[in-house]
PDB file of C-alpha atoms in Angstrom:
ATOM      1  CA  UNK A  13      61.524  79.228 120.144  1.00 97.00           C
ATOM      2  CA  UNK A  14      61.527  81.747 123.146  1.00 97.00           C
ATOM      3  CA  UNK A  15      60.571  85.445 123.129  1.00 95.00           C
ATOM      4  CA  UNK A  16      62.816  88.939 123.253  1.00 94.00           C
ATOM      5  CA  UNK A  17      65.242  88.378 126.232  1.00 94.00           C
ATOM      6  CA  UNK A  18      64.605  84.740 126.823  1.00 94.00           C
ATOM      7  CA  UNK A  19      66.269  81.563 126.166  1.00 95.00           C
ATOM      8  CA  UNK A  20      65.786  77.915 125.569  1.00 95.00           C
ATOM      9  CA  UNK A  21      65.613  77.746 129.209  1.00 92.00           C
ATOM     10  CA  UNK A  22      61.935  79.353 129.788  1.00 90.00           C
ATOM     11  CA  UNK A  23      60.210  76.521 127.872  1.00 91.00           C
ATOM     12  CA  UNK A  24      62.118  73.525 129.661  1.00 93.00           C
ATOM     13  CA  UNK A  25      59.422  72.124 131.861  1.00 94.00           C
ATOM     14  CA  UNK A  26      56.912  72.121 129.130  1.00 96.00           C
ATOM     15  CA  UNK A  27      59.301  70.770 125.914  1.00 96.00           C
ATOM     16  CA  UNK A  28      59.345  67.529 128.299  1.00 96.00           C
ATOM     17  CA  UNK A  29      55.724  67.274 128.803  1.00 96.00           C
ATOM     18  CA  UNK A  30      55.384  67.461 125.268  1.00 96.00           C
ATOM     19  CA  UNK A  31      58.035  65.247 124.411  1.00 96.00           C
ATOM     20  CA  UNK A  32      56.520  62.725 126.850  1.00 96.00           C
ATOM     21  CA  UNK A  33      53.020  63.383 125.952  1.00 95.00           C
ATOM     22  CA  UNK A  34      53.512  62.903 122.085  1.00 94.00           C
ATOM     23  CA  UNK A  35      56.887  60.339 122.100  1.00 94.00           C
ATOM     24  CA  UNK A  36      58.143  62.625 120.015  1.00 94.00           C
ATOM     25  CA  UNK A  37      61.705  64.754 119.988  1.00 96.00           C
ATOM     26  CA  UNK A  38      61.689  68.509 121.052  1.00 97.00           C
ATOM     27  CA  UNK A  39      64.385  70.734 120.252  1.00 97.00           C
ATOM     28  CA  UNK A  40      64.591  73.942 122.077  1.00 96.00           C
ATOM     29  CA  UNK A  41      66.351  76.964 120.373  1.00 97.00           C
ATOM     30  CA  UNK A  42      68.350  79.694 121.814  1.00 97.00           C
ATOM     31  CA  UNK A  43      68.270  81.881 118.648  1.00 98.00           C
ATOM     32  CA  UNK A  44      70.748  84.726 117.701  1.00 98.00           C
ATOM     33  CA  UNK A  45      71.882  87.155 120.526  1.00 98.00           C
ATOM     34  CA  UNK A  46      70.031  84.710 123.448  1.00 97.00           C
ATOM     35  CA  UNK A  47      70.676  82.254 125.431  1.00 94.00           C
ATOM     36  CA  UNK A  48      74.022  80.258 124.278  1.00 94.00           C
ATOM     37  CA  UNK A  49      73.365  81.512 120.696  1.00 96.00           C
ATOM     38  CA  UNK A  50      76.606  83.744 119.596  1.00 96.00           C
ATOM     39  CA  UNK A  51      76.002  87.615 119.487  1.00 97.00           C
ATOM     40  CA  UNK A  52      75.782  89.003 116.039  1.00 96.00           C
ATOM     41  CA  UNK A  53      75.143  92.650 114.597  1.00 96.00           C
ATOM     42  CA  UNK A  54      72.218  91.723 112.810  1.00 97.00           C
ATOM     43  CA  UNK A  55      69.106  90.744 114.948  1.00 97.00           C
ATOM     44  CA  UNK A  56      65.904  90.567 112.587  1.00 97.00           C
ATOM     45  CA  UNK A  57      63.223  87.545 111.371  1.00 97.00           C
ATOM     46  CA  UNK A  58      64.723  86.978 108.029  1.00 97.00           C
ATOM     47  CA  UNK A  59      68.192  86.538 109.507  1.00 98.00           C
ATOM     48  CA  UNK A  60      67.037  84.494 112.481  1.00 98.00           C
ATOM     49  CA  UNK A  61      64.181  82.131 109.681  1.00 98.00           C
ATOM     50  CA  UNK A  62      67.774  81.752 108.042  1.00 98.00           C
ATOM     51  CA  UNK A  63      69.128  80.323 111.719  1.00 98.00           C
ATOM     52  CA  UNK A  64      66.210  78.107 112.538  1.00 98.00           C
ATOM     53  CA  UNK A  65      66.210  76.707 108.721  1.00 98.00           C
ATOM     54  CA  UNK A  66      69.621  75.795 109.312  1.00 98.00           C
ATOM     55  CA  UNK A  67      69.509  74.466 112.469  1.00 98.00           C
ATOM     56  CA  UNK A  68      66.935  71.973 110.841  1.00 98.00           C
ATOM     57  CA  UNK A  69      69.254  70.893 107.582  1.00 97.00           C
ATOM     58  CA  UNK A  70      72.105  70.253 110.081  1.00 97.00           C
ATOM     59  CA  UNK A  71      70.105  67.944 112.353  1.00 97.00           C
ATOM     60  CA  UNK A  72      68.655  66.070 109.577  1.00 97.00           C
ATOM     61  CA  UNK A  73      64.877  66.642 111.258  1.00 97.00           C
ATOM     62  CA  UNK A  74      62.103  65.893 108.999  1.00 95.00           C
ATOM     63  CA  UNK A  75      58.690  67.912 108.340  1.00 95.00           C
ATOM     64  CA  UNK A  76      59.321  69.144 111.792  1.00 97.00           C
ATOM     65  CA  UNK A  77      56.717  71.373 113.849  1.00 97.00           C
ATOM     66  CA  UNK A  78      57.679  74.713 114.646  1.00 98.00           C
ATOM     67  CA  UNK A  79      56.493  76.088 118.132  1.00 98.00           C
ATOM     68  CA  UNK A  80      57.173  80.049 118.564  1.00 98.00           C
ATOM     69  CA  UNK A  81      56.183  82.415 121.201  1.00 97.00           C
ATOM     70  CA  UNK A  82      56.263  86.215 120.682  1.00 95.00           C
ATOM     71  CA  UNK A  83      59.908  86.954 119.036  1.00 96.00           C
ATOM     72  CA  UNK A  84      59.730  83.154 118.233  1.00 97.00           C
ATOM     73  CA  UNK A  85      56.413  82.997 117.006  1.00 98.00           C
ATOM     74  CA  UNK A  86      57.227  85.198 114.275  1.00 98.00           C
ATOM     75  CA  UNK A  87      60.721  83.793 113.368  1.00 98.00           C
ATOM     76  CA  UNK A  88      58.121  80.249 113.111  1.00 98.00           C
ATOM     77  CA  UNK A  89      56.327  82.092 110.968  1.00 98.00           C
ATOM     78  CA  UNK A  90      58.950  83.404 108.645  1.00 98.00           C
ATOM     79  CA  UNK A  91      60.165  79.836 108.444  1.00 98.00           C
ATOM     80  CA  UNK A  92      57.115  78.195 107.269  1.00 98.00           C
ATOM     81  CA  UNK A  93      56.589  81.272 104.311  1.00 98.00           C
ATOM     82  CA  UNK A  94      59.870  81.107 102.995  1.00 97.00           C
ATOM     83  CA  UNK A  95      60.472  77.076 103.204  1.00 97.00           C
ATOM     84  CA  UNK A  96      56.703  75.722 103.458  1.00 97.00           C
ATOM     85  CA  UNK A  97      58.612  72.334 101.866  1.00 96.00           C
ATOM     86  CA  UNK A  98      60.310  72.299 104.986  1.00 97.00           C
ATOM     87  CA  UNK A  99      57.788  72.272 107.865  1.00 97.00           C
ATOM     88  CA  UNK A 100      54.531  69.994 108.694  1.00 97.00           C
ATOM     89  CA  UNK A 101      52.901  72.416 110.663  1.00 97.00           C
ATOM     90  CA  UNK A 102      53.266  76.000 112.663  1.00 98.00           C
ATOM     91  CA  UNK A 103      52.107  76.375 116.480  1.00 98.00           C
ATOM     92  CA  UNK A 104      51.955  80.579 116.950  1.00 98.00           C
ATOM     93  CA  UNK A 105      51.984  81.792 120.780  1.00 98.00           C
ATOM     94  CA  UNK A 106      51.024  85.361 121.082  1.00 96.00           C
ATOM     95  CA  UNK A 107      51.843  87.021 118.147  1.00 96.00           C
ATOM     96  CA  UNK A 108      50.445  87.849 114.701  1.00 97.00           C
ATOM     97  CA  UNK A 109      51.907  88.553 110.840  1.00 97.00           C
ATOM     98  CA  UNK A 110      51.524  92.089 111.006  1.00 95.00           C
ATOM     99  CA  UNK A 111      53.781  94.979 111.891  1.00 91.00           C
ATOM    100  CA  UNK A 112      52.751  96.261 115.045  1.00 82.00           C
ATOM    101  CA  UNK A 113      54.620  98.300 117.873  1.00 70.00           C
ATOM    102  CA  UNK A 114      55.858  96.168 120.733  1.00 70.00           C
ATOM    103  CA  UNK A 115      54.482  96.947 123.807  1.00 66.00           C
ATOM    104  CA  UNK A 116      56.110 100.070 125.360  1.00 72.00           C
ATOM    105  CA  UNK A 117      57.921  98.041 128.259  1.00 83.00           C
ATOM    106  CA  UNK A 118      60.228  96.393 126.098  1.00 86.00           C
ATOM    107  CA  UNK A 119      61.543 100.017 125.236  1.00 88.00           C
ATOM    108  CA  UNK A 120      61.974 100.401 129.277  1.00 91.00           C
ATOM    109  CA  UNK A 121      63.322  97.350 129.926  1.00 92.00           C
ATOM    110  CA  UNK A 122      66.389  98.263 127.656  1.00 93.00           C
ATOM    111  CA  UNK A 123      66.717 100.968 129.590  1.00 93.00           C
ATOM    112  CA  UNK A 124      66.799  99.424 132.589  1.00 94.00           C
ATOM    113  CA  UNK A 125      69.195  97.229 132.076  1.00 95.00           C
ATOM    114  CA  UNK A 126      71.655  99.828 130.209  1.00 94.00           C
ATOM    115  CA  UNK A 127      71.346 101.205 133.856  1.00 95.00           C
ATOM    116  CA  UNK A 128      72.030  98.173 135.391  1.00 95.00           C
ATOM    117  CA  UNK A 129      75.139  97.405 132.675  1.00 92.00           C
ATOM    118  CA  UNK A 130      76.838 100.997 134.080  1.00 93.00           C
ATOM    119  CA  UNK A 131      75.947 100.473 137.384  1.00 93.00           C
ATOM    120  CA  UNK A 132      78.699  97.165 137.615  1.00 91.00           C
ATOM    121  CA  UNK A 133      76.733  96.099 140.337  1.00 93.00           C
ATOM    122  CA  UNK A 134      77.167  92.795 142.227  1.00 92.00           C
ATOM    123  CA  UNK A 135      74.007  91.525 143.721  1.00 93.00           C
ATOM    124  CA  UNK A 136      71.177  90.715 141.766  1.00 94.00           C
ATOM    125  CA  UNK A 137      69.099  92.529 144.513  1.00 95.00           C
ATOM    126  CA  UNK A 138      70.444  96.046 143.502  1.00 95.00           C
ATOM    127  CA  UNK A 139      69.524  94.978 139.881  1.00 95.00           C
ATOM    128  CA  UNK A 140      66.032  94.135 140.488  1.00 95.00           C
ATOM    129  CA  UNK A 141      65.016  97.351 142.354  1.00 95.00           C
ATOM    130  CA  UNK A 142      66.090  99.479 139.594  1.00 95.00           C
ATOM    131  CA  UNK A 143      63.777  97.140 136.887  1.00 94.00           C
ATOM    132  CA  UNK A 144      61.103  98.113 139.623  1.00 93.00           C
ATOM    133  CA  UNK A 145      61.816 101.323 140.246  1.00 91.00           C
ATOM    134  CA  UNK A 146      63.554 102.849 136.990  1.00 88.00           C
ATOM    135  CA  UNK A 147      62.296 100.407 134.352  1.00 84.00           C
ATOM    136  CA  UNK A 148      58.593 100.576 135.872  1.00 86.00           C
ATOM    137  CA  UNK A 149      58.068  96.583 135.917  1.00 89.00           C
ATOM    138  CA  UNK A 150      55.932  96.060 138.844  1.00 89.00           C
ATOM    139  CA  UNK A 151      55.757  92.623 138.555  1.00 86.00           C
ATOM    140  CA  UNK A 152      57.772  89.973 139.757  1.00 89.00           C
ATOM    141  CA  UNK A 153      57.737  87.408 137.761  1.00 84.00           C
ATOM    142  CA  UNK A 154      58.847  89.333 134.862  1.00 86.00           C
ATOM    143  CA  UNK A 155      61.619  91.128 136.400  1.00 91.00           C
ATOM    144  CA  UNK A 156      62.850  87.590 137.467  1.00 92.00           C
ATOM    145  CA  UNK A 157      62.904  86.316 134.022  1.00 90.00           C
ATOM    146  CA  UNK A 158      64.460  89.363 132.968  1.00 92.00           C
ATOM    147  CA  UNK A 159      67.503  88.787 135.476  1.00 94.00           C
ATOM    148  CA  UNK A 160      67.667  85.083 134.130  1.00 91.00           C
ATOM    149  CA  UNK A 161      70.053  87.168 131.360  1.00 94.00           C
ATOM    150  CA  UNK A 162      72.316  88.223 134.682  1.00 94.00           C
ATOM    151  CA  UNK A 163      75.516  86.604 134.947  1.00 92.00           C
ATOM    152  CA  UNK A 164      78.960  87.155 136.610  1.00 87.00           C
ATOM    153  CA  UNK A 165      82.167  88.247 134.793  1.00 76.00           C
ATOM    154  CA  UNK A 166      84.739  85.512 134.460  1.00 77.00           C
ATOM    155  CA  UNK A 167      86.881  86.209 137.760  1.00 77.00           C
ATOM    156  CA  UNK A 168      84.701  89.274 139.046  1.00 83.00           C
ATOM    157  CA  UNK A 169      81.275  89.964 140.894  1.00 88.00           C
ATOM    158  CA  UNK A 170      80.379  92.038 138.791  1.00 91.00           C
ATOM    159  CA  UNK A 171      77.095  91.516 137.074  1.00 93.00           C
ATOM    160  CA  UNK A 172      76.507  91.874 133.137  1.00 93.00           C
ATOM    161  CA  UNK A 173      74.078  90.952 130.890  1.00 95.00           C
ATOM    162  CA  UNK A 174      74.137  87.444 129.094  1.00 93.00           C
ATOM    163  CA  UNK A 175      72.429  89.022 126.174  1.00 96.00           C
ATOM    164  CA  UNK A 176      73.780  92.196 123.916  1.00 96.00           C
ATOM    165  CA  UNK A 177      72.038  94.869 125.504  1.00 95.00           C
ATOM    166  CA  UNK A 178      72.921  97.994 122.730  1.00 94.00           C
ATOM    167  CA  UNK A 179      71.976  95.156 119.404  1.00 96.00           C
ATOM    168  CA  UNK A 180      68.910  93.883 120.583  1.00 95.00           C
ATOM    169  CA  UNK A 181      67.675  97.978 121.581  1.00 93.00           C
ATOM    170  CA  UNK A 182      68.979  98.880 117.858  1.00 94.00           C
ATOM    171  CA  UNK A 183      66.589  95.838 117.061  1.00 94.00           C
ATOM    172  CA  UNK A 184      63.858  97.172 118.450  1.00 91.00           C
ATOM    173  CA  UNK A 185      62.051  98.226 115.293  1.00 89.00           C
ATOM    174  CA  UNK A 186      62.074  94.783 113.601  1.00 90.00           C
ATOM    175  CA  UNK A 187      61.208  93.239 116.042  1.00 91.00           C
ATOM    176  CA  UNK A 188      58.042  94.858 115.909  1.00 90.00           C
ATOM    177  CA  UNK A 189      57.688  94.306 112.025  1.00 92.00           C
ATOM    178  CA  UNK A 190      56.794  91.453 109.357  1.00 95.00           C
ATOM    179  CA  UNK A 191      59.156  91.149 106.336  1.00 94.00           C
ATOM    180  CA  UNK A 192      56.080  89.321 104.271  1.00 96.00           C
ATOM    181  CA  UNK A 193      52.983  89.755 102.122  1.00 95.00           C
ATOM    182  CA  UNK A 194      50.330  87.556 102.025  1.00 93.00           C
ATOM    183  CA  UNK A 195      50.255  87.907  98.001  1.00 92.00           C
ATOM    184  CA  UNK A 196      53.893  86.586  98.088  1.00 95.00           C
ATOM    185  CA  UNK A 197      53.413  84.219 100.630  1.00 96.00           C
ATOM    186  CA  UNK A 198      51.565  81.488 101.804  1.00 97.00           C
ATOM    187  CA  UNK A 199      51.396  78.462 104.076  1.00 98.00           C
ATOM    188  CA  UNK A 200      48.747  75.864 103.457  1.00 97.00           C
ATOM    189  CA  UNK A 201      49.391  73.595 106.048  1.00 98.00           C
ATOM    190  CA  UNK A 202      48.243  73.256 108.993  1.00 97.00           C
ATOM    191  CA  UNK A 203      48.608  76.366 112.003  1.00 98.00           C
ATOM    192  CA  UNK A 204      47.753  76.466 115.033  1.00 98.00           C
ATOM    193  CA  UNK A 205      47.739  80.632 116.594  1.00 98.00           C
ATOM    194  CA  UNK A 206      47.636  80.289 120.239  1.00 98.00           C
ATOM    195  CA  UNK A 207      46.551  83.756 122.124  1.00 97.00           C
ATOM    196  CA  UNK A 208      45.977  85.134 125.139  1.00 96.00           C
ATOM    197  CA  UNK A 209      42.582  86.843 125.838  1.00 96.00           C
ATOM    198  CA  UNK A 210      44.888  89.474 128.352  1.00 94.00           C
ATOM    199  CA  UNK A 211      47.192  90.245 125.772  1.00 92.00           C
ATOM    200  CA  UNK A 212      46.832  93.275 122.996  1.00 91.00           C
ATOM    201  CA  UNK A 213      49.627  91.623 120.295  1.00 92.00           C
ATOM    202  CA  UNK A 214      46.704  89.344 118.142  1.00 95.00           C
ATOM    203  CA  UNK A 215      43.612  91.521 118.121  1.00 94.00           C
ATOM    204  CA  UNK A 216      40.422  90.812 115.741  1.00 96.00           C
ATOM    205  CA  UNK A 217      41.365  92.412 113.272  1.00 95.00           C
ATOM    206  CA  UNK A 218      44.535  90.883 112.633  1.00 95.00           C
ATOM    207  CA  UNK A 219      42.523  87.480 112.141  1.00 97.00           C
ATOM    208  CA  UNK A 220      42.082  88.485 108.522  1.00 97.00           C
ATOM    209  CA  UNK A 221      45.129  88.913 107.357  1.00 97.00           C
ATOM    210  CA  UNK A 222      46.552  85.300 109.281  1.00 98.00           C
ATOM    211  CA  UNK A 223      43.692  83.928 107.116  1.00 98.00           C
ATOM    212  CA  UNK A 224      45.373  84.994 104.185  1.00 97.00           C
ATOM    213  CA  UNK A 225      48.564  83.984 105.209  1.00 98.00           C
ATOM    214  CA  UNK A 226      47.728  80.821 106.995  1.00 98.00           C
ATOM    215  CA  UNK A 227      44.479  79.552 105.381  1.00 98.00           C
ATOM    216  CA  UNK A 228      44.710  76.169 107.305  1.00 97.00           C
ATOM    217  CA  UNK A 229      44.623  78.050 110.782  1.00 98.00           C
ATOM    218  CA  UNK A 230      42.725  77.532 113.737  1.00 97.00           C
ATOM    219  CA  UNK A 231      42.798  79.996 116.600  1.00 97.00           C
ATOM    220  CA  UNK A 232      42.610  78.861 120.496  1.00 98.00           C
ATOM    221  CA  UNK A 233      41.813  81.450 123.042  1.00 98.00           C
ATOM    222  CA  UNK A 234      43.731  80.903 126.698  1.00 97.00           C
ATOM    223  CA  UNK A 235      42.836  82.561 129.406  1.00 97.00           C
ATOM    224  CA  UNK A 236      45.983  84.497 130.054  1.00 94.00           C
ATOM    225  CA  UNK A 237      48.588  87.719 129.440  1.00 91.00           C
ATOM    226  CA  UNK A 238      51.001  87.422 126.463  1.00 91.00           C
ATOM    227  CA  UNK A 239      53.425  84.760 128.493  1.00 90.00           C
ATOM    228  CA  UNK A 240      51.078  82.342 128.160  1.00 94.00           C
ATOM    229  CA  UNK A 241      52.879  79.053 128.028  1.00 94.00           C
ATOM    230  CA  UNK A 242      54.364  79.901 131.522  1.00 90.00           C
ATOM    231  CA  UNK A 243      51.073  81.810 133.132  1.00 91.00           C
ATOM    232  CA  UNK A 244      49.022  78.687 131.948  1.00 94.00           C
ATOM    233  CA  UNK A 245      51.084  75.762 131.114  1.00 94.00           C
ATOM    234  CA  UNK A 246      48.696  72.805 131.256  1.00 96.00           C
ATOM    235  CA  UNK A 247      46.396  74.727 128.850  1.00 97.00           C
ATOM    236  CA  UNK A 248      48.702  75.077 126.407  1.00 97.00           C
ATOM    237  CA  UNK A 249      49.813  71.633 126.405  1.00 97.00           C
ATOM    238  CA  UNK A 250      45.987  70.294 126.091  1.00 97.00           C
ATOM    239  CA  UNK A 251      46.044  72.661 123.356  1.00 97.00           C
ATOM    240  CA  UNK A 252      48.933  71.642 121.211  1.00 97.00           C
ATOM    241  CA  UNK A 253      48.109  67.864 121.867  1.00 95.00           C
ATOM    242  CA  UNK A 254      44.478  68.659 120.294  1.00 95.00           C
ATOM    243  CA  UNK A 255      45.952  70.335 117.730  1.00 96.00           C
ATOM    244  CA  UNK A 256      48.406  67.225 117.286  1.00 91.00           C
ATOM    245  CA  UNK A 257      45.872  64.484 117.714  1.00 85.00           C
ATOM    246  CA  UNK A 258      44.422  63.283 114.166  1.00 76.00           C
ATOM    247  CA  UNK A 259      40.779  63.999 112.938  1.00 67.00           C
ATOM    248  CA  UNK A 260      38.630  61.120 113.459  1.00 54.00           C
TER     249      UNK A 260
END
């Protein structure tokens, strides 16, 4: 499960490694208001934990694993609290069960691309230079997986956005929140949190509270910012097949 303004296509490369790697099935969701996923009103973790859960009833998957980066690390989580029955084990990328701000780009990036939206532009070089310029993303990879949400009108050049620009900026808030207590809730199976030592969203002091919440975890540090299945992809996989790989 892919973060805020990402789809089922970021994680392609390494859902086949794994696949390979562990000759095992890997499903990879486009959740609500991404991707392929239909746009709805409503854009929070319970209502996207109610998605996921029944994406898994309707395919039939057993005790499945549930891999989640950022936006998708939490919906993973909400899963696993409110259906522990359902899942085997958790892998967490980058993100922790606490309510914590996002980090002030996303706020820009909305922006941005309300810009872009108005502008009806129709090369994807006019859309970029105003992420640089007006949404303050210097970097380049990120603006290009931003514009992986561009896409041409039906009959027109005209660019718009693949995702719901105006629900996922009213979303903003919950996305940066955690609808759970650890009094209320618990998993006790196995959960892997994945983090990147670059990246501010799972600082020290949140390892209490996952401890609470997940008192099976085990934390792995990789060297990276918070996209850190894409900045270090063969780490990650070692990673998850460690975590896979029984206890002698």
């Amino acid at each position: 499960m892919h973060g805020l303004f990402g789809s089922k296509q970021n994680h392609r490369s390494i859902s086949k490694a794994l696949a390979k790697d562990l000759n095992t099935p890997v499903y990879a969701l486009d959740l609500r208001n991404h991707g392929d996923s239909p746009h709805v009103k409503r854009h929070d973790y319970l209502s996207m934990a109610s998605d996921v859960t029944h994406f898994i009833n309707s395919h039939n998957l057993e005790s499945p694993i549930l891999v989640g980066h950022s936006m998708g690390a939490k919906t993973a989580m909400a899963v696993a609290l409110q259906h522990p029955s359902l899942v085997s084990r958790i892998i967490v990328v980058d993100n922790a069960p606490v309510e914590a701000g996002l980090a002030s780009s996303f706020p820009r990036y909305i922006q941005a691309m309300r810009k872009i939206e108005d502008s009806k532009l129709t090369k994807q070089a006019e859309a970029d230079e105003i992420l640089e310029n007006y949404g303050g993303e210097k970097s380049l990879a990120v603006r290009q997986f931003l514009l992986t949400n561009l896409t041409r009108t039906h009959g027109s050049n005209v660019l718009r956005w693949r995702v719901p620009v105006q629900v996922l900026q009213n979303a903003l808030d919950n996305m940066g929140g955690f609808p759970f207590h650890p009094d209320k809730e618990r998993f006790e199976k196995p959960a892997l949190f994945v983090r990147g030592t670059m990246s501010h969203y799972v600082p020290d002091e949140t390892i209490p509270i996952i401890g609470r919440f997940f008192p099976l975890f085990r934390m792995k540090d990789i060297e990276s910012g918070h996209w850190v299945i894409s900045e270090k992809p063969h780490d990650f996989k070692d990673a998850v097949i460690e975590f896979m790989t029984p206890d002698e």
